CSV table of C-alpha atoms in Angstrom, one decimal:
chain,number,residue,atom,x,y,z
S,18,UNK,CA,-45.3,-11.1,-22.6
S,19,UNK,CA,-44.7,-11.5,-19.0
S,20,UNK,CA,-42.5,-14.7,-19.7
S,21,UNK,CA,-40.4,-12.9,-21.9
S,22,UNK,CA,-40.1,-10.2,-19.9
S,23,UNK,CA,-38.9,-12.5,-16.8
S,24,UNK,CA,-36.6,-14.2,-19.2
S,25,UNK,CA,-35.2,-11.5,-20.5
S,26,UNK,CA,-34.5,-10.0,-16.8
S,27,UNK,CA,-32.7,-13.3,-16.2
S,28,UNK,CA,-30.1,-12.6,-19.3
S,29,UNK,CA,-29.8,-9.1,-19.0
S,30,UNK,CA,-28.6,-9.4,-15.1
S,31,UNK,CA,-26.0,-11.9,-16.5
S,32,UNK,CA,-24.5,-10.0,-19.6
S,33,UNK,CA,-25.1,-6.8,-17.4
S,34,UNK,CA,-22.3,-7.8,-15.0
S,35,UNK,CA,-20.1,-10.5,-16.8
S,36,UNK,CA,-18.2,-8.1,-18.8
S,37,UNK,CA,-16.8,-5.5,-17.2
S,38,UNK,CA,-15.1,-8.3,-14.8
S,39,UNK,CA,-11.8,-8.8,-13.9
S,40,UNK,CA,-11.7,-9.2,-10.3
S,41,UNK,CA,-8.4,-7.8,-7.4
S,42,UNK,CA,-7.1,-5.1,-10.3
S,43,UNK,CA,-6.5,-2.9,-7.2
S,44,UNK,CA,-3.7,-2.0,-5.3
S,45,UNK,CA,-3.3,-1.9,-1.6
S,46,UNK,CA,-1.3,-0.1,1.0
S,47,UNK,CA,-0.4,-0.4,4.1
S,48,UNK,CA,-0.2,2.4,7.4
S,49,UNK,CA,1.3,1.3,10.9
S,50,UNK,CA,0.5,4.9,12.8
S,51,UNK,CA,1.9,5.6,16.1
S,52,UNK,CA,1.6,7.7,18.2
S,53,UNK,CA,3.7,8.9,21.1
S,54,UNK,CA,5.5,11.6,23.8
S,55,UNK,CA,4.8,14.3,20.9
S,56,UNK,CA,5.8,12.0,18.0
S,57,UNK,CA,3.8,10.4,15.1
S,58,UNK,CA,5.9,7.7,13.9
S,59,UNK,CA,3.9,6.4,10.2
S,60,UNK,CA,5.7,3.1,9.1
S,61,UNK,CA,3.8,3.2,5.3
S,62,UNK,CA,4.1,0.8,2.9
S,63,UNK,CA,3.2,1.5,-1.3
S,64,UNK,CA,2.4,-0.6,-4.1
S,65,UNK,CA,6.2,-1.0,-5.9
S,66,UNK,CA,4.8,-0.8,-9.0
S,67,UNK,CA,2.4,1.8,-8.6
S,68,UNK,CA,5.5,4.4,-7.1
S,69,UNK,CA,7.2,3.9,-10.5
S,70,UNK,CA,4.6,4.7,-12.0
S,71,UNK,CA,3.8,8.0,-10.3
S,72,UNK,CA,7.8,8.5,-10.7
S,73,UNK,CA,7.2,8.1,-14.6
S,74,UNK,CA,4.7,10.5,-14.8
S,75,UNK,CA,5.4,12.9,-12.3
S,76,UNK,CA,9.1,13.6,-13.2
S,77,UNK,CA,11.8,14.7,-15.6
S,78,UNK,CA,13.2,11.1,-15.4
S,79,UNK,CA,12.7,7.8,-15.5
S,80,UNK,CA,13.4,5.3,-12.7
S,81,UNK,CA,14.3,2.0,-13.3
S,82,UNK,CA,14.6,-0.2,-10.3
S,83,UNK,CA,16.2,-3.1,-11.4
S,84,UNK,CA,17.0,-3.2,-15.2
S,85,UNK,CA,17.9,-7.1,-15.4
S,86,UNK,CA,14.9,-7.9,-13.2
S,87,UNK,CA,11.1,-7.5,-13.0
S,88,UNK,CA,11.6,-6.4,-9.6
S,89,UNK,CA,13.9,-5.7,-7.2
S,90,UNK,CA,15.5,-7.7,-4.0
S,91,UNK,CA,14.1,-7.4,-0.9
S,92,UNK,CA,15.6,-4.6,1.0
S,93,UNK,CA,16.7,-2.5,-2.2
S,94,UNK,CA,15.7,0.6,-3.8
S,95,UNK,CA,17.1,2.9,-6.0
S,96,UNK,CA,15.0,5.9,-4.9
S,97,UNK,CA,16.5,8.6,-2.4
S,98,UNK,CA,14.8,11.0,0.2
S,99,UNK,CA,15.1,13.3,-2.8
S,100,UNK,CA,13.3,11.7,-5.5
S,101,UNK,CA,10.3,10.2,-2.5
S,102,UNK,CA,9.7,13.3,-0.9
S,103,UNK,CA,7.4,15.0,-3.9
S,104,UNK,CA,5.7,12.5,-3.4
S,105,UNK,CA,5.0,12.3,0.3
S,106,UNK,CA,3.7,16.3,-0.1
S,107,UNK,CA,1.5,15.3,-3.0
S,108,UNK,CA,0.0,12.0,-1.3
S,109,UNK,CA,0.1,12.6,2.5
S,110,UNK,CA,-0.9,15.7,4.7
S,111,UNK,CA,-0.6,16.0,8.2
S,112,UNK,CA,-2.0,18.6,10.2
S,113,UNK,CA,-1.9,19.4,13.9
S,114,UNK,CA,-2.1,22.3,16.2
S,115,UNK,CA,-3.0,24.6,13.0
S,116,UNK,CA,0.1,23.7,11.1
S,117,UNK,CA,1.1,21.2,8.0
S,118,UNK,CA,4.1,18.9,9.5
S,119,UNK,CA,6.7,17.8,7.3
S,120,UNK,CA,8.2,14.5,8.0
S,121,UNK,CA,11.9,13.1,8.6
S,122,UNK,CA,12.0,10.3,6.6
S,123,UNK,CA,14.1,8.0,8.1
S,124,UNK,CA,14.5,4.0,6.3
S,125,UNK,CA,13.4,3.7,2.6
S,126,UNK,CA,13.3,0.3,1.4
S,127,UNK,CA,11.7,-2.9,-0.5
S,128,UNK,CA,10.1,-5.3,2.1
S,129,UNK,CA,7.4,-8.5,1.1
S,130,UNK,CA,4.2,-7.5,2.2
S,131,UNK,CA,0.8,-9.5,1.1
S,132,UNK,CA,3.0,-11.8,-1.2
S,133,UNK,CA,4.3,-8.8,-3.0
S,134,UNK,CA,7.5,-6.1,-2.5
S,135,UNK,CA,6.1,-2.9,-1.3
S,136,UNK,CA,8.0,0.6,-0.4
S,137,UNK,CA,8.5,0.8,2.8
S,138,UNK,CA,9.5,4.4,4.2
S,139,UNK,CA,9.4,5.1,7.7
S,140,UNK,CA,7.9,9.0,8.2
S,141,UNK,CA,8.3,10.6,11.7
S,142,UNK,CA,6.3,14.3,13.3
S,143,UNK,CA,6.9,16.5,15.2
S,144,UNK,CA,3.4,17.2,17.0
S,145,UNK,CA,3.5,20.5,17.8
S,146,UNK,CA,3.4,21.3,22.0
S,147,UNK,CA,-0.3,22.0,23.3
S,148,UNK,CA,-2.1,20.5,19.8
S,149,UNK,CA,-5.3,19.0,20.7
S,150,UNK,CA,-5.9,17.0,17.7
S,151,UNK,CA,-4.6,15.5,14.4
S,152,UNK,CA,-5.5,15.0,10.7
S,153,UNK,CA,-4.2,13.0,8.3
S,154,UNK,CA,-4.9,13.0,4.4
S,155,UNK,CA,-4.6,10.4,2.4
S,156,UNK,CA,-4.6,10.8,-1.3
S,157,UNK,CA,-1.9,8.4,-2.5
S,158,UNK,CA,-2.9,6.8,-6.7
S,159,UNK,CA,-6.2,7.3,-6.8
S,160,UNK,CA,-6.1,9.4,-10.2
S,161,UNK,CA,-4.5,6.2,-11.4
S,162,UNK,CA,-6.2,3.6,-9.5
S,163,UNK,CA,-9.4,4.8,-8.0
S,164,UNK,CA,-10.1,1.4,-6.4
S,165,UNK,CA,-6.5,1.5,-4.1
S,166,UNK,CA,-6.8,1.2,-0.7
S,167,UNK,CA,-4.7,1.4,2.4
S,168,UNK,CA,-5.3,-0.4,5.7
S,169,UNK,CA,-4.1,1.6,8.6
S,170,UNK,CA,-4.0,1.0,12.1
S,171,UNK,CA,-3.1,3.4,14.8
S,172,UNK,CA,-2.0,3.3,18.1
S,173,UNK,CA,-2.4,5.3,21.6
S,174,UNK,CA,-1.7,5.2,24.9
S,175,UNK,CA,-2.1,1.5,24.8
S,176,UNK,CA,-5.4,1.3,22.4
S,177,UNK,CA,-5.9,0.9,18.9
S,178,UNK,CA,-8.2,1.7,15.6
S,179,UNK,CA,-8.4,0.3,12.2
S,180,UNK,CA,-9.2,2.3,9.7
S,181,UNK,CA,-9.2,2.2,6.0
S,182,UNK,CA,-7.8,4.8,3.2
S,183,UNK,CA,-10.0,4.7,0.2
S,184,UNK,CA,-11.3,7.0,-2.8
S,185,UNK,CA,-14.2,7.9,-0.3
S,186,UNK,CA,-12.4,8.3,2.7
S,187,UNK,CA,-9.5,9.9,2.6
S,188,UNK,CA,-9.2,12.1,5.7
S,189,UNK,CA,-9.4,10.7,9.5
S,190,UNK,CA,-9.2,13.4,12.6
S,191,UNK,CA,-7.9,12.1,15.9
S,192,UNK,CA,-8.1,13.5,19.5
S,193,UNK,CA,-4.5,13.3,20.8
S,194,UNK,CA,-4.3,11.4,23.9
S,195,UNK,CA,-3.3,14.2,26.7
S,196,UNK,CA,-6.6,16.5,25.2
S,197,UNK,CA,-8.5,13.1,25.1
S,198,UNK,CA,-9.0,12.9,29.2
S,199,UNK,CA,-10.1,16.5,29.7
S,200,UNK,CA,-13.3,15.8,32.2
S,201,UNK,CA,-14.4,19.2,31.5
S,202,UNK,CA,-15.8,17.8,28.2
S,203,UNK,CA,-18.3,15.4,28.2
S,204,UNK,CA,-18.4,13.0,24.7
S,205,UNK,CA,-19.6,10.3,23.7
S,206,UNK,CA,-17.6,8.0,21.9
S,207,UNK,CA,-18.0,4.9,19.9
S,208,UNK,CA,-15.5,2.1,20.9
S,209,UNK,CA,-12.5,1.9,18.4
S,210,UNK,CA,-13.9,-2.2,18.4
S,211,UNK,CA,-17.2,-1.5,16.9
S,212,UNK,CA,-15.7,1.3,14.4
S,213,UNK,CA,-13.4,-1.5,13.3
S,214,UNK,CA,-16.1,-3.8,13.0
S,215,UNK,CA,-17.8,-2.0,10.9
S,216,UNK,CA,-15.3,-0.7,8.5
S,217,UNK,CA,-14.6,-4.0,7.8
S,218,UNK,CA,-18.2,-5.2,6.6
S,219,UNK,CA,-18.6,-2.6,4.6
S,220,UNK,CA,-15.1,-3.3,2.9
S,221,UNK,CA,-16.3,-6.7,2.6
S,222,UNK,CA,-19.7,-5.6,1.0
S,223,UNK,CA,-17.7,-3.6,-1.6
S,224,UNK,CA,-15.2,-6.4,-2.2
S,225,UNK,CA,-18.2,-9.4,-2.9
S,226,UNK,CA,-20.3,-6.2,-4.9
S,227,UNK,CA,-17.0,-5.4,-7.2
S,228,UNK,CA,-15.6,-8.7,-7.4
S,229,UNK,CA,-17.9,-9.5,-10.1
S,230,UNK,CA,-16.2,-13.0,-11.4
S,231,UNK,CA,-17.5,-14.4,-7.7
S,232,UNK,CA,-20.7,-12.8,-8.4
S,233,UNK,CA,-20.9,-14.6,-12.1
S,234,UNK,CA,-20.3,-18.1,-10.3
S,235,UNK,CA,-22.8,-17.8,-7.7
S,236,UNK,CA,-25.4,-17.0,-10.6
S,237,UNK,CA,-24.1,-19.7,-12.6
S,238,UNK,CA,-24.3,-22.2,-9.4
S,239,UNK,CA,-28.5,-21.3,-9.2
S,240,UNK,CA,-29.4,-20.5,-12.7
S,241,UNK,CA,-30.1,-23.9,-13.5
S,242,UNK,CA,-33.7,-25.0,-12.3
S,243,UNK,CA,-33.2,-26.7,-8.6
S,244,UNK,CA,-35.5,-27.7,-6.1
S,245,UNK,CA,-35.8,-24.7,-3.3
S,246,UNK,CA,-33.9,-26.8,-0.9
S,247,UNK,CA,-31.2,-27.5,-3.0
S,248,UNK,CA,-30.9,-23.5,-3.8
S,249,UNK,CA,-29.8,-23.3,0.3
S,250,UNK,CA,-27.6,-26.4,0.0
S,251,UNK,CA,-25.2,-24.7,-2.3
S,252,UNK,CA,-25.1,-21.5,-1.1
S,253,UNK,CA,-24.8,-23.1,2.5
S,254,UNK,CA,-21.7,-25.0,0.8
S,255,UNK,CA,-20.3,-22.2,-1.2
S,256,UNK,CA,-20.4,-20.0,2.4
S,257,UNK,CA,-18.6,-22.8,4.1
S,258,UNK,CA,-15.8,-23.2,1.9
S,259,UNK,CA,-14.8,-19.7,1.0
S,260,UNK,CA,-14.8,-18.7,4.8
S,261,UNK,CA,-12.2,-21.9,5.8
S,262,UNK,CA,-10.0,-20.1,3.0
S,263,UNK,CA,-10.5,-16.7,3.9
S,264,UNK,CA,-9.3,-17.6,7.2
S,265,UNK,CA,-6.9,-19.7,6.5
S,266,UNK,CA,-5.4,-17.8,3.5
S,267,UNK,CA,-5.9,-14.4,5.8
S,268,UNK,CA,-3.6,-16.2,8.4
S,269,UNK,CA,-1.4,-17.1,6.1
S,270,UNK,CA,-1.8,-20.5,7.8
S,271,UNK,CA,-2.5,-21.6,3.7
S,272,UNK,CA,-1.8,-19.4,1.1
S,273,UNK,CA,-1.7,-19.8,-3.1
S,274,UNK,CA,-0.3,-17.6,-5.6
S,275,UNK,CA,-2.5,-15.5,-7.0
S,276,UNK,CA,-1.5,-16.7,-10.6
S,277,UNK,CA,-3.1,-19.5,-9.6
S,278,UNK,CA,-6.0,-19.0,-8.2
S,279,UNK,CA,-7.2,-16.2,-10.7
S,280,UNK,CA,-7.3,-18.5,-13.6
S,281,UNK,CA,-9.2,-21.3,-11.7
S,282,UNK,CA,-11.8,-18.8,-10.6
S,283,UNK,CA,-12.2,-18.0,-13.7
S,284,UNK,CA,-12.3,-21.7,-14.6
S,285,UNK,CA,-14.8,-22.1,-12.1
S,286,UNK,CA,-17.1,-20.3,-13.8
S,287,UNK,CA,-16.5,-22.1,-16.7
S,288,UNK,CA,-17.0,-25.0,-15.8
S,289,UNK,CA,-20.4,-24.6,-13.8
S,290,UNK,CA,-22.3,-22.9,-16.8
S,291,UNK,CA,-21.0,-25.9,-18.8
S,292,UNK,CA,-22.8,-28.1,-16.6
S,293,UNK,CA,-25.7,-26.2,-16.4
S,294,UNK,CA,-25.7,-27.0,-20.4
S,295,UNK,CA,-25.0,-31.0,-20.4
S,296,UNK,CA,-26.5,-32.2,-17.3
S,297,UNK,CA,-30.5,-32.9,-17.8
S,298,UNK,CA,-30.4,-32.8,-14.2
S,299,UNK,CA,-28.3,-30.8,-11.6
S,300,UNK,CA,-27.3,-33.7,-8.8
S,301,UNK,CA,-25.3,-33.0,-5.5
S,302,UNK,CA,-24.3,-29.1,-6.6
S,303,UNK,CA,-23.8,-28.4,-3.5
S,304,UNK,CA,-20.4,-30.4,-3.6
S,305,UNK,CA,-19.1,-28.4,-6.7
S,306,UNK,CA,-20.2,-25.2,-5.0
S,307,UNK,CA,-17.9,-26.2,-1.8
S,308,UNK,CA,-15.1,-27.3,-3.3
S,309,UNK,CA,-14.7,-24.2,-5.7
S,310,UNK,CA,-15.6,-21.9,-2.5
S,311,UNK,CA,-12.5,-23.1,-1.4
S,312,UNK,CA,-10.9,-21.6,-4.5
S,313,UNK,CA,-12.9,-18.6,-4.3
S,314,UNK,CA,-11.7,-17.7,-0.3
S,315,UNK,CA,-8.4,-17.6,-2.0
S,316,UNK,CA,-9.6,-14.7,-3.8
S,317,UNK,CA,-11.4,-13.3,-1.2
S,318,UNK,CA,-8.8,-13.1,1.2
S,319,UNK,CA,-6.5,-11.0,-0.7
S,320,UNK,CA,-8.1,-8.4,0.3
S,321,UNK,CA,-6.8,-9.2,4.0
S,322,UNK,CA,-3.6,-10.7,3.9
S,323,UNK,CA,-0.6,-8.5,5.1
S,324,UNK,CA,-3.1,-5.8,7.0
S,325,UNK,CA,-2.1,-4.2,10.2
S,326,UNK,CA,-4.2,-5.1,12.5
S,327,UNK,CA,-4.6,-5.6,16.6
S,328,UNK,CA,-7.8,-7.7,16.4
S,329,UNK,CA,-7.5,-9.9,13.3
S,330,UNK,CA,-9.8,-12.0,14.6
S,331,UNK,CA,-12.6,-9.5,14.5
S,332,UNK,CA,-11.8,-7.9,11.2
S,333,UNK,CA,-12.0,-11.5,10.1
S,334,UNK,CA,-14.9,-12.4,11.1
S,335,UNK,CA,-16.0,-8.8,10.3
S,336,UNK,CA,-15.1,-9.2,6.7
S,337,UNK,CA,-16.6,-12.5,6.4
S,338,UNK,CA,-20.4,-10.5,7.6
S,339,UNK,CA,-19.4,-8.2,4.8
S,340,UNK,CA,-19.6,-10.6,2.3
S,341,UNK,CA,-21.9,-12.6,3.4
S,342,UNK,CA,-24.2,-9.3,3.1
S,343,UNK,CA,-22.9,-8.6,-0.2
S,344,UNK,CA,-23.9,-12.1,-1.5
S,345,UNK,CA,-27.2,-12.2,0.1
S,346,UNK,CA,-28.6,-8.7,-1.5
S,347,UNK,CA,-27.8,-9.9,-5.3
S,348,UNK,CA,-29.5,-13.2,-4.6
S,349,UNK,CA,-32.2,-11.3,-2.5
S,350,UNK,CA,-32.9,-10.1,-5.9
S,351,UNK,CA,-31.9,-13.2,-8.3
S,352,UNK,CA,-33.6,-16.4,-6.4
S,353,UNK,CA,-37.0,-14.8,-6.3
S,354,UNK,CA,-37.1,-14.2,-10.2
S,355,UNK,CA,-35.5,-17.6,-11.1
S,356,UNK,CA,-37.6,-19.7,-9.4
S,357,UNK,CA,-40.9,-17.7,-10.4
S,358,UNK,CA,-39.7,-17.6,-13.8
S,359,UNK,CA,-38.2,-21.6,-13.6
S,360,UNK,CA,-42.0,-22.4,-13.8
S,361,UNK,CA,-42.3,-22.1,-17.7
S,362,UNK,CA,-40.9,-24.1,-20.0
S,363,UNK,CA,-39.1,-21.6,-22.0
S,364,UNK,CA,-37.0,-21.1,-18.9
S,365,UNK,CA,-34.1,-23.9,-20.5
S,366,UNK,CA,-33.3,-21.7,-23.4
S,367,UNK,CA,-32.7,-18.7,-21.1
S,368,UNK,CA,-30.3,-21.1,-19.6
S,369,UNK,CA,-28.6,-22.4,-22.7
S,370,UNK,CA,-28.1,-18.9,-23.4
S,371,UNK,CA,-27.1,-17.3,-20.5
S,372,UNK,CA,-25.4,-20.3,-19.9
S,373,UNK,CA,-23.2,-20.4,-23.0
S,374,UNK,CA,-22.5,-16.8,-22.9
S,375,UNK,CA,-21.5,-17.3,-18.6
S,376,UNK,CA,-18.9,-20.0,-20.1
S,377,UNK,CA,-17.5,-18.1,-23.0
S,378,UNK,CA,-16.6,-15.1,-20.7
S,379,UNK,CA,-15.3,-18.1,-17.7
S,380,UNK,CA,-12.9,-19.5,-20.6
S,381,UNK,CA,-11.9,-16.1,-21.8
S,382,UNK,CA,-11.1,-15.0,-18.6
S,383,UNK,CA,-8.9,-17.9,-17.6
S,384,UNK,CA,-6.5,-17.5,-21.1
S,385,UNK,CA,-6.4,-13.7,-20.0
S,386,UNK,CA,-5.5,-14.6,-16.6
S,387,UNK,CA,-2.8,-17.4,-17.6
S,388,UNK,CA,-1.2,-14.9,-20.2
S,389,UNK,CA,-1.0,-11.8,-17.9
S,390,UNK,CA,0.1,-14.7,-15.4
């Protein structure tokens, strides 16, 4: 009973996640924030396609960038102040000194950001004299696409703090730099480095725990029965070759086209749960699980390339904790039970099957993935 039990653990992790899976559906924004002699000057950037859609839905018309294209040039847009600023006063409120601040918008246009043509509409405030503090609200396409974020960095008086817009944090308050020297006060503060640190493992943490198609692989690399040594190898070597991508691909020192490197993540899959069918024996895994982590840091990275930020290095790096931390908790859970469970011989037709199934949902993936191109 307690073999079955075990066994049936094993499968029910891997159908539990494999479905649901299709990995970087989310949209991402972009927030340059400064601020200045009593100005906020907010250089935002939107998903393209997620603007039309909100146009579509939230007006009496219908926009149509580009009619003979799928998207526009760089630099155009067909939008005006007029049809943009509904909205700016849906999506983004800012408060200071007690009062909600409308913006002049000043240049609306397309511009490439993150390998993709983005909105870009320069939004500057009037801080009001003697206001000690500011809020900003956040709340851009989240009824529509709950998992959107926006990386923002903003900039005072010669310092700098990255934060990130998301479904759960939409709202940030900031002490304006002329009340943020009053020695009458006495506060202390957490250093805009280690806040940025932070955000970014826990973004990483989400990104490994939702990105369920890297999750699939890594389940698929140690499902099959290894020796314990072996199980380190390959995560050692999956580790070492998503984080060259990530790097590289967050750089932009390398970078592949995510039409690409969707389907062969997907493939990936594929084609480890095939293996752990046909080989009697898994040899030198830890090769496979390199070379495809290379793939897979393409994927990772996306979440990074074309962010704002003052210390890259350190939201890299950051990131990379993130998920690294991510990784480790499901296989916290996973390793223990496989090998326990690898002891009986029942344990191979667990694999066939969760095997199999693993492969099915790799393959179907991929033809998904090369149609929606």
């Amino acid at each position: 009973m307690k073999k079955a039990t075990a066994l049936l653990a094993v499968c029910l992790f891997l159908f539990g996640i494999a479905p649901h899976a299709y990995a970087h559906m989310n949209t991402y924004g972009y927030s340059d924030i400064n601020v200045n002699d009593g100005q906020l000057e907010y250089d935002l950037y939107l998903d393209i396609t997620e603007v039309s859609q909100w146009m579509d839905m939230r007006s009496s018309g219908v926009f149509i960038i580009d009619p003979d294209k799928s998207s526009p040039s760089e630099g155009e847009v067909s939008w005006t102040e007029e049809d943009l600023r509904p909205l700016i006063a849906d999506s983004l409120v800012l408060k200071a000194g007690g009062e909600t601040l409308e913006p002049k918008i000043g240049e609306i246009a397309t511009k490439n950001r993150n390998n993709g043509l983005c909105l870009f509409m320069k939004l500057t405030y009037e801080l009001p004299s003697g206001a000690s503090e500011y809020m900003i609200k956040y709340n851009f396409f989240f009824d529509t696409d709950p998992a959107h974020q926006n990386f923002a960095t903003i900039r005072e008086a010669g310092s700098s703090k990255d934060i990130v817009f998301n479904s759960g944090n939409k709202t940030v308050t900031e002490i304006i730099g002329a009340s943020a020297g009053d020695s009458s006060k006495t506060t202390v503060e957490v250093p805009n480095w280690l806040m940025s640190m932070w955000e970014y493992i826990r973004i990483g943490v989400e990104h490994i725990l939702s990105g369920i198609d890297h999750l699939l692989f890594i389940a698929a690399l140690v499902i099959a029965k290894q020796r314990k040594r072996d199980y380190v190898k390959v995560l050692t070597a999956f580790t070492i070759g998503h984080s060259l991508t990530i790097a590289l691909s967050a750089l932009e020192v390398v970078n592949l086209p995510a039409a690409f490197v969707e389907p062969a993540i997907a493939l990936s899959i594929a084609y480890v749960a095939v293996e752990n069918i046909w080989l009697k024996k898994v040899k030198r895994r830890w090769i496979i699980a390199m070379g495809f982590g290379l793939i897979h840091g393409f994927g990772f990275a996306e979440v990074l390339r074309g962010a704002m930020s003052d210390r890259f290095l350190l939201t890299l790096f950051s990131f990379n904790v993130g998920v690294e931390i991510g990784q480790l908790a499901v296989l916290a859970v996973l390793l223990p039970l496989l090998i326990w469970v690898g002891r009986y011989k029942a344990y191979k037709y667990a694999n066939y099957a969760a095997s199999s199934f693993v492969a099915v949902i790799g393959l179907y993936w991929f033809v998904t993935r090369i149609i929606t191109g």
